[in-house]
Each structure stands twice: as C-alpha cells, then as structure tokens.
Amino acid sequence: MKITRLKTWQVPPRWLFLKIETDAGVYGWGEPVVEGRAATVEAAVHELADYLVGQDPHRIEHLWNTLYRAGFYRGGPILMSAIAGIDQALWDLKGRDLGVPVHQLLGGRVRDRMRMYAWTGGDRPQDVGEGARALVDQGFTAFKMNGTPELAIVDSHRKIDEAVARVAEARDAVGPDVGIGIDFHGRVHRPMAKALLRELEPYHPMFVEEPVAPEHLPCLANIAGGLGYPLATGERLHTRFEFRDLLAQGMIDVVQPDLSHCGGISEGMKIASLASCHDVALAPHCPLGPLTLAASLHVDAVNHNAFIQEQSMGIHYNRDNDVLDYLVDKSALAIEDGFCAIPEGPGLGVEIDEAFVEERSKVGHRWRNPVWTHEDGSIAEW
C-alpha cells in the first residue's frame, strides 16, 4: 500500500481537515490546524506531502521522524500542527485498514469512558454563574471559564478583585463538588499572577490553566510554590522536549498537549508517558473539531494519568458550524452525563461526511482571534 494524495479543506468555524488517500482505497482523516493560521498550516501540509506520497502509510513512527527531522528546521506551532494532522490521519488509516480502533493499536484502553468538561463565559468572562448552572444541568461535572479579560503587566488590584468575584460567583452557583477550571490564557503577567493565584485558593479550582504565558513558565517556581490546587499548561508547547524541563523541575501538575498542535497522537503519547514519570495528570487541550477530539479520546483511553477532556461543543467560537455537524454518525462523540464513551469504530472511530465538508469548504473561513489593546494603545494578550 502506498500513499497517493493528501487533500485538505478549510471549513467553518475555524478548522482544517485532511484526508490521506492510498492506492488500495484505504484512507484516513486528520485535523492539522492552528487557530487563526489555517492557511499557513495547510501550506505546510502540502510541503510535507513530498515526503509522504509513495510511502507505506503503516510506518507511522518512521514517517513521523521523517517529517520532523528531514527538513532540518523543526518544532514550532506551524510545522508541529501540520505533522499532527498527518499523524492523526495515518493512525486513522491504519486502524481502518486493520479494522480496529486506534486505542487498540496503542495497547488497549484502560477506561471505558472519559470525563468531559465544557466552556462558559466567553472571552471576556460574564454571566459565569448562570452559564455554569446550565452546564451542570446538562450533566457536566466540570467546566472551564476565562479568569479575566486583558490585564496590564502591572494593573490595579480592582482587576484581581473582579476576577476573584467571578470565580466566587461560579462556585456559589454550582456548589463544592463541581470542578472549575480557570484559564488565565497567558493574559496574566508575573506581577499580577503572584496575587491572583493565591486569592483563588478559597474557591478550590480544579486547575488554573496557563497561569503565565509559555515563555515565562520558569517563573512559576518563584510565584506559585505551595499553592493548594493544580496548575496546568501545554496548549502552546509543541514537542515532548518543551515539556521535559517543565516536568523535571516540578512546575506543573497537569499537562495539556493539543493533539492538533503537538505532533499528533504519536507525540501526544510520549508527552503523556513523560508526564506519568513525574506523577503529573493529563488533560488534552481541545477547542477544535471532531477529529482532534476523537484523537484526544484515543490518547485518553490508554493513559492512566488522563483525568478529563476538553471539548468545544457550543463554545463561543463555533458560530457557523459545530463539532458534530461534520459526522455521519453524531452519536460517535455523544456526551452523556458528563462522559463520552471511547470510540470503538475502526481508526479514530468517527466517519466524516465528505460531501458536507466539500460543501462547507466553499464557505471556508478566515478566522482570527481578537486583537486587544490596553488603555494606552499597546497590545494586550488575548
């Protein structure tokens, strides 16, 4: 069997789908995308196709190393996201060819279903109590909210008070037993994070995500020591090597690799194993589409340290289409009572409606994240 073609489609709301085809008629789907840079990643996928066409798709580890090492320059969000979608598609293809789910190829599942969480409150968090109650009514036992809108590097303590008040509102709305993930989104700089992280302790977060931007993670050793709740990060780390020192220095409690940004299932498995060596939990980042979610669930299925999974159904970014719209069988990723069953179909266990993909690709997208500024006109972190 040889790879013959890589096809890509940009589809609403902000995703890129990939199909790898072979001369045997077997195919696989993946989702190589960086939010806001879909066209750039798409170009990278087609550049990498030069290494793939004519090759045996079953040699996933060899092909991954070819894509990663053969071009000399490596790492970063664009290349690793392109590799990620290709890797997902290769695992999907192999599972389809052998008639087994990907998790079976990875060693077999250690759990039957995965605890899920949902988003509430939007980019500039508001009405978090009402939104949290609605999610709990749907059966979720955990949710995530943005902790704050933009913050200056040194800002007024009023901003901290407002952020803490929103978390207090959410906790009051759902009670003590529901998990609350608080996403700082890299918006909180070291001088403000020192105070905000500690003032959140009485509300017992499930975790605080991206407490500082990824380039400033070394400061966590000084500003976050002794906190009584977990810290999480990883969506903007793209290889196991970027997680290595973070884990070795004990700065983080939950790793959040994105299976469409970190090199796919192959690299995600290595990151998960590395985290387990440090007794660190796994919670893959996934505000994306059905293929990223399916890939995440297969990684969750075989890693004992996985404890919860993000998903983007109903998220505020999904204005034109949502996760399940692109599936032939929407029950494959159905969430019931806050859990999603591990997909058991061949490959990733989801069947993409290619005709619908073709139709929506005519609409496409040019999604960009908001560009925020401070009162003085300088750029703020989104």
Coordinates of C-alpha atoms in Angstrom, one line a residue:
M1 CA 0.0 0.0 0.0
K2 CA 1.3 3.5 -0.9
I3 CA 0.1 7.0 -0.1
T4 CA -1.2 8.7 -3.3
R5 CA -2.6 12.0 -2.2
L6 CA -3.2 14.5 0.6
K7 CA -6.4 16.5 0.4
T8 CA -7.3 19.5 2.6
W9 CA -10.3 21.6 3.3
Q10 CA -10.8 24.8 5.3
V11 CA -14.2 24.6 6.9
P12 CA -16.2 26.8 9.3
P13 CA -15.9 27.8 12.0
R14 CA -12.0 27.8 12.0
W15 CA -10.8 24.3 11.2
L16 CA -8.7 22.5 8.6
F17 CA -9.5 18.9 7.7
L18 CA -7.0 16.5 5.9
K19 CA -7.7 13.2 4.1
I20 CA -4.8 10.9 3.2
E21 CA -5.6 8.5 0.3
T22 CA -3.8 5.4 -0.8
D23 CA -3.6 3.2 -3.9
A24 CA -5.5 0.5 -2.0
G25 CA -8.6 2.7 -1.5
V26 CA -7.9 2.9 2.3
Y27 CA -7.9 6.5 3.7
G28 CA -7.5 8.4 7.0
W29 CA -8.6 11.7 8.3
G30 CA -6.8 14.3 10.5
E31 CA -7.1 17.8 11.7
P32 CA -3.9 19.9 11.1
V33 CA -4.7 23.4 12.2
V34 CA -3.6 26.4 14.3
E35 CA -6.5 28.6 15.3
G36 CA -6.1 31.7 13.1
R37 CA -3.4 30.2 10.9
A38 CA -5.3 27.5 9.0
A39 CA -3.9 28.6 5.6
T40 CA -0.3 28.6 6.8
V41 CA -0.7 25.1 8.2
E42 CA -2.4 24.0 5.1
A43 CA 0.6 25.1 3.0
A44 CA 2.9 23.2 5.4
V45 CA 0.9 20.1 5.0
H46 CA 1.3 20.2 1.2
E47 CA 5.0 20.9 1.5
L48 CA 5.3 17.8 3.8
A49 CA 3.4 15.7 1.2
D50 CA 6.7 15.5 -0.7
Y51 CA 7.9 13.2 2.0
L52 CA 4.8 11.1 2.1
V53 CA 3.5 10.3 -1.4
G54 CA 4.7 6.9 -2.5
Q55 CA 5.4 5.8 1.1
D56 CA 3.9 3.0 3.1
P57 CA 1.4 4.6 5.5
H58 CA 1.7 1.9 8.1
R59 CA 5.2 3.0 9.0
I60 CA 3.8 5.8 11.2
E61 CA 6.8 6.2 13.5
H62 CA 9.3 6.3 10.6
L63 CA 7.2 8.8 8.7
W64 CA 6.8 11.0 11.8
N65 CA 10.6 11.1 12.2
T66 CA 11.0 11.8 8.5
L67 CA 8.6 14.8 8.8
Y68 CA 10.2 16.0 12.0
R69 CA 13.9 15.5 11.2
A70 CA 14.4 15.6 7.5
G71 CA 13.7 19.3 7.0
F72 CA 16.5 20.4 9.4
Y73 CA 14.3 23.1 11.0
R74 CA 11.9 21.6 13.4
G75 CA 9.3 22.4 16.1
G76 CA 7.0 25.3 16.5
P77 CA 3.3 25.7 16.0
I78 CA 3.0 25.5 12.2
L79 CA 5.2 22.5 11.5
M80 CA 4.1 20.5 14.5
S81 CA 0.4 21.2 13.7
A82 CA 1.0 20.1 10.2
I83 CA 2.7 16.9 11.4
A84 CA -0.1 16.4 14.0
G85 CA -2.9 16.3 11.4
I86 CA -0.9 14.0 9.2
D87 CA -0.1 11.7 12.2
Q88 CA -3.8 11.6 13.2
A89 CA -4.7 10.6 9.6
L90 CA -2.1 7.9 9.5
W91 CA -3.3 6.3 12.7
D92 CA -6.9 6.6 11.4
L93 CA -5.9 4.9 8.1
K94 CA -4.0 2.1 9.9
G95 CA -6.9 1.4 12.2
R96 CA -9.3 1.4 9.3
D97 CA -7.1 -1.0 7.3
L98 CA -6.8 -3.4 10.2
G99 CA -10.4 -3.0 11.3
V100 CA -9.6 -1.9 14.9
P101 CA -9.8 1.4 16.9
V102 CA -6.6 3.4 17.3
H103 CA -6.6 2.7 21.1
Q104 CA -6.3 -1.0 20.4
L105 CA -3.2 -0.3 18.4
L106 CA -1.8 1.8 21.3
G107 CA -2.1 -1.0 23.8
G108 CA -5.8 -1.1 24.6
R109 CA -8.0 1.1 26.7
V110 CA -7.7 1.5 30.4
R111 CA -11.1 3.1 30.8
D112 CA -14.5 2.8 29.1
R113 CA -15.5 6.4 29.0
M114 CA -13.9 9.8 29.6
R115 CA -15.0 12.6 31.9
M116 CA -15.6 15.8 29.8
Y117 CA -15.8 19.5 30.5
A118 CA -17.4 22.4 28.7
W119 CA -16.8 26.2 28.4
T120 CA -18.8 29.1 29.8
G121 CA -18.5 32.8 30.0
G122 CA -16.8 33.8 26.7
D123 CA -13.5 35.6 26.1
R124 CA -14.3 38.4 28.5
P125 CA -16.0 36.4 31.2
Q126 CA -19.5 37.3 32.2
D127 CA -22.7 35.6 33.5
V128 CA -20.5 32.7 34.6
G129 CA -22.8 31.6 37.4
E130 CA -25.8 31.3 35.0
G131 CA -23.7 29.5 32.4
A132 CA -22.2 27.1 34.9
R133 CA -25.6 26.1 36.3
A134 CA -26.8 25.4 32.8
L135 CA -23.8 23.1 32.1
V136 CA -24.3 21.2 35.4
D137 CA -28.0 20.8 34.4
Q138 CA -26.7 19.1 31.2
G139 CA -24.8 16.6 33.2
F140 CA -21.3 18.1 33.3
T141 CA -19.4 17.7 36.5
A142 CA -16.8 20.3 35.5
F143 CA -16.5 23.4 33.3
K144 CA -13.9 26.0 32.4
M145 CA -14.0 29.7 32.3
N146 CA -11.6 32.5 31.4
G147 CA -10.4 34.0 34.6
T148 CA -10.0 37.6 33.4
P149 CA -10.1 39.9 30.4
E150 CA -6.9 41.7 29.4
L151 CA -4.6 42.7 32.2
A152 CA -1.7 45.2 32.1
I153 CA 1.7 43.8 33.3
V154 CA 1.0 45.8 36.5
D155 CA -2.6 46.6 36.9
S156 CA -5.0 47.7 39.7
H157 CA -5.9 45.3 42.4
R158 CA -9.5 46.0 41.4
K159 CA -9.0 43.7 38.4
I160 CA -7.9 41.0 40.7
D161 CA -10.9 41.5 43.0
E162 CA -13.2 41.4 39.9
A163 CA -11.6 38.1 38.7
V164 CA -11.9 36.5 42.1
A165 CA -15.6 37.7 42.4
R166 CA -16.4 35.9 39.1
V167 CA -14.9 32.7 40.3
A168 CA -16.8 33.1 43.6
E169 CA -20.0 33.6 41.6
A170 CA -19.3 30.4 39.7
R171 CA -18.5 28.4 42.8
D172 CA -21.6 29.7 44.6
A173 CA -23.7 28.7 41.6
V174 CA -22.5 25.0 41.4
G175 CA -21.5 24.1 44.9
P176 CA -18.4 22.5 46.2
D177 CA -18.3 19.3 44.2
V178 CA -18.2 20.6 40.6
G179 CA -14.7 21.1 39.0
I180 CA -13.9 24.7 37.9
G181 CA -11.0 25.2 35.5
I182 CA -9.9 28.8 35.4
D183 CA -8.0 29.7 32.2
F184 CA -5.6 32.7 32.6
H185 CA -4.9 32.3 28.9
G186 CA -1.5 33.8 29.3
R187 CA -3.1 37.1 29.9
V188 CA -1.8 37.4 33.5
H189 CA 1.7 38.6 33.8
R190 CA 4.0 37.6 36.6
P191 CA 3.4 40.7 38.9
M192 CA -0.3 40.2 38.8
A193 CA -0.3 36.4 38.8
K194 CA 1.5 36.3 42.2
A195 CA -1.5 37.8 43.9
L196 CA -4.3 36.3 41.8
L197 CA -3.1 32.7 42.1
R198 CA -3.2 32.9 45.9
E199 CA -6.5 34.8 46.2
L200 CA -8.2 32.0 44.2
E201 CA -7.3 29.3 46.8
P202 CA -10.5 29.6 48.8
Y203 CA -12.6 28.6 45.8
H204 CA -10.6 25.3 45.2
P205 CA -10.1 25.4 41.4
M206 CA -9.9 22.1 39.6
F207 CA -6.9 23.8 38.0
V208 CA -5.6 27.1 36.8
E209 CA -4.6 27.0 33.1
E210 CA -1.8 28.9 31.5
P211 CA -1.1 30.9 34.7
V212 CA 1.5 32.8 32.7
A213 CA 2.4 32.8 29.0
P214 CA 4.5 29.9 27.9
E215 CA 7.7 31.9 27.5
H216 CA 7.5 32.9 31.2
L217 CA 6.9 29.4 32.7
P218 CA 10.2 29.3 34.6
C219 CA 8.8 32.0 37.0
L220 CA 6.3 29.5 38.4
A221 CA 8.9 28.1 40.7
N222 CA 9.0 31.5 42.4
I223 CA 5.4 32.7 42.2
A224 CA 3.3 29.5 42.6
G225 CA 5.1 27.4 45.2
G226 CA 2.8 26.0 47.9
L227 CA -0.5 26.5 46.1
G228 CA -3.2 24.2 47.3
Y229 CA -4.6 23.4 43.8
P230 CA -3.1 22.2 40.5
L231 CA -1.6 24.3 37.8
A232 CA -2.0 23.3 34.1
T233 CA -0.4 24.3 30.8
G234 CA 0.7 22.9 27.5
E235 CA -1.5 24.0 24.6
R236 CA 1.3 26.2 23.3
L237 CA 4.1 23.7 23.9
H238 CA 4.7 21.6 20.7
T239 CA 7.1 18.8 21.5
R240 CA 8.0 16.4 24.3
F241 CA 11.2 18.4 24.6
E242 CA 9.3 21.5 25.6
F243 CA 7.6 19.6 28.3
R244 CA 10.7 17.9 29.6
D245 CA 12.3 20.6 31.7
L246 CA 8.9 21.9 32.9
L247 CA 8.2 18.5 34.3
A248 CA 11.6 17.8 35.6
Q249 CA 11.5 21.0 37.6
G250 CA 8.1 20.1 39.1
M251 CA 6.5 23.4 38.0
I252 CA 3.2 21.9 36.7
D253 CA 0.6 19.5 37.8
V254 CA -1.5 18.9 34.7
V255 CA -0.1 18.8 31.1
Q256 CA -2.4 19.9 28.3
P257 CA -0.9 19.0 24.9
D258 CA -3.1 19.7 22.0
L259 CA -3.3 16.7 19.6
S260 CA -3.5 19.0 16.7
H261 CA -0.5 21.2 17.8
C262 CA 1.9 18.8 19.5
G263 CA 2.8 16.4 16.7
G264 CA -0.4 14.3 16.9
I265 CA -1.1 11.0 18.6
S266 CA 2.5 9.8 18.3
E267 CA 4.0 12.7 20.2
G268 CA 1.0 13.1 22.5
M269 CA 1.6 9.5 23.7
K270 CA 5.2 10.4 24.5
I271 CA 4.2 13.5 26.4
A272 CA 1.6 11.6 28.4
S273 CA 4.2 8.9 29.3
L274 CA 6.8 11.6 30.3
A275 CA 4.1 13.3 32.5
S276 CA 3.3 9.9 34.2
C277 CA 7.0 9.6 35.1
H278 CA 6.5 12.7 37.2
D279 CA 3.1 11.8 38.6
V280 CA 1.5 14.6 36.6
A281 CA -2.0 14.4 35.2
L282 CA -3.0 14.6 31.5
A283 CA -5.9 16.7 30.2
P284 CA -5.5 17.3 26.4
H285 CA -6.4 20.7 25.1
C286 CA -9.2 20.6 22.5
P287 CA -11.2 23.7 21.5
L288 CA -11.2 22.3 17.9
G289 CA -13.2 19.9 15.7
P290 CA -14.3 16.3 15.7
L291 CA -11.0 14.7 14.6
T292 CA -8.9 16.4 17.2
L293 CA -11.5 15.3 19.8
A294 CA -11.5 11.7 18.6
A295 CA -7.7 11.6 18.6
S296 CA -7.7 13.0 22.1
L297 CA -10.1 10.4 23.3
H298 CA -7.9 7.6 22.0
V299 CA -4.9 9.0 23.8
D300 CA -7.0 9.4 27.0
A301 CA -8.2 5.8 26.6
V302 CA -4.7 4.3 27.0
N303 CA -3.1 6.7 29.5
H304 CA -3.9 6.1 33.2
N305 CA -3.0 9.7 34.1
A306 CA -5.6 11.2 31.9
F307 CA -8.4 12.6 34.0
I308 CA -10.6 15.0 32.0
Q309 CA -11.0 16.0 28.4
E310 CA -11.8 19.4 26.9
Q311 CA -14.3 19.7 24.0
S312 CA -15.7 22.6 22.1
M313 CA -19.4 21.8 21.5
G314 CA -21.3 25.0 21.9
I315 CA -18.2 27.1 22.5
H316 CA -18.5 30.8 21.7
Y317 CA -16.2 30.4 18.6
N318 CA -18.4 27.9 16.9
R319 CA -20.8 30.3 15.2
D320 CA -21.3 28.7 11.8
N321 CA -20.8 25.0 12.4
D322 CA -20.2 22.9 15.4
V323 CA -18.3 19.7 16.2
L324 CA -20.9 17.1 15.4
D325 CA -22.0 18.8 12.1
Y326 CA -19.3 17.0 10.1
L327 CA -20.0 13.5 11.4
V328 CA -22.1 10.9 9.6
D329 CA -22.9 9.3 12.9
K330 CA -23.2 12.0 15.5
S331 CA -23.6 9.6 18.3
A332 CA -19.9 8.6 17.9
L333 CA -18.9 11.6 20.1
A334 CA -22.1 12.0 22.1
I335 CA -21.6 13.2 25.7
E336 CA -24.0 11.7 28.3
D337 CA -24.0 12.6 32.0
G338 CA -20.7 14.4 31.5
F339 CA -18.9 11.5 30.0
C340 CA -18.0 10.4 26.4
A341 CA -17.6 6.8 25.5
I342 CA -14.2 5.9 24.0
P343 CA -14.8 5.5 20.2
E344 CA -14.9 1.8 19.2
G345 CA -15.1 2.1 15.4
P346 CA -12.1 1.4 13.2
G347 CA -9.4 4.1 13.2
L348 CA -10.4 7.2 15.1
G349 CA -13.9 5.8 15.3
V350 CA -15.6 8.7 13.5
E351 CA -16.8 8.9 9.9
I352 CA -16.5 12.3 8.3
D353 CA -19.3 13.4 5.9
E354 CA -17.0 14.3 3.0
A355 CA -19.9 15.7 0.9
F356 CA -20.7 18.1 3.7
V357 CA -17.0 19.0 4.1
E358 CA -16.9 19.8 0.4
E359 CA -20.0 22.0 0.7
R360 CA -18.8 23.9 3.7
S361 CA -15.3 24.4 2.3
K362 CA -16.9 26.6 -0.3
V363 CA -17.7 28.9 2.5
G364 CA -14.4 28.4 4.3
H365 CA -13.2 30.8 6.9
R366 CA -10.6 33.4 7.7
W367 CA -10.9 33.2 11.5
R368 CA -8.6 35.5 13.5
N369 CA -8.5 35.8 17.3
P370 CA -9.4 39.3 18.6
V371 CA -6.7 41.9 18.8
W372 CA -6.9 43.6 22.1
T373 CA -5.2 46.8 23.3
H374 CA -4.7 48.4 26.7
E375 CA -5.9 51.9 27.5
D376 CA -2.6 53.3 26.3
G377 CA -2.9 51.7 22.9
S378 CA -0.3 48.9 23.5
I379 CA -1.1 45.4 22.5
A380 CA -2.7 43.2 25.2
E381 CA -2.6 39.4 25.5
W382 CA -5.8 37.8 24.1

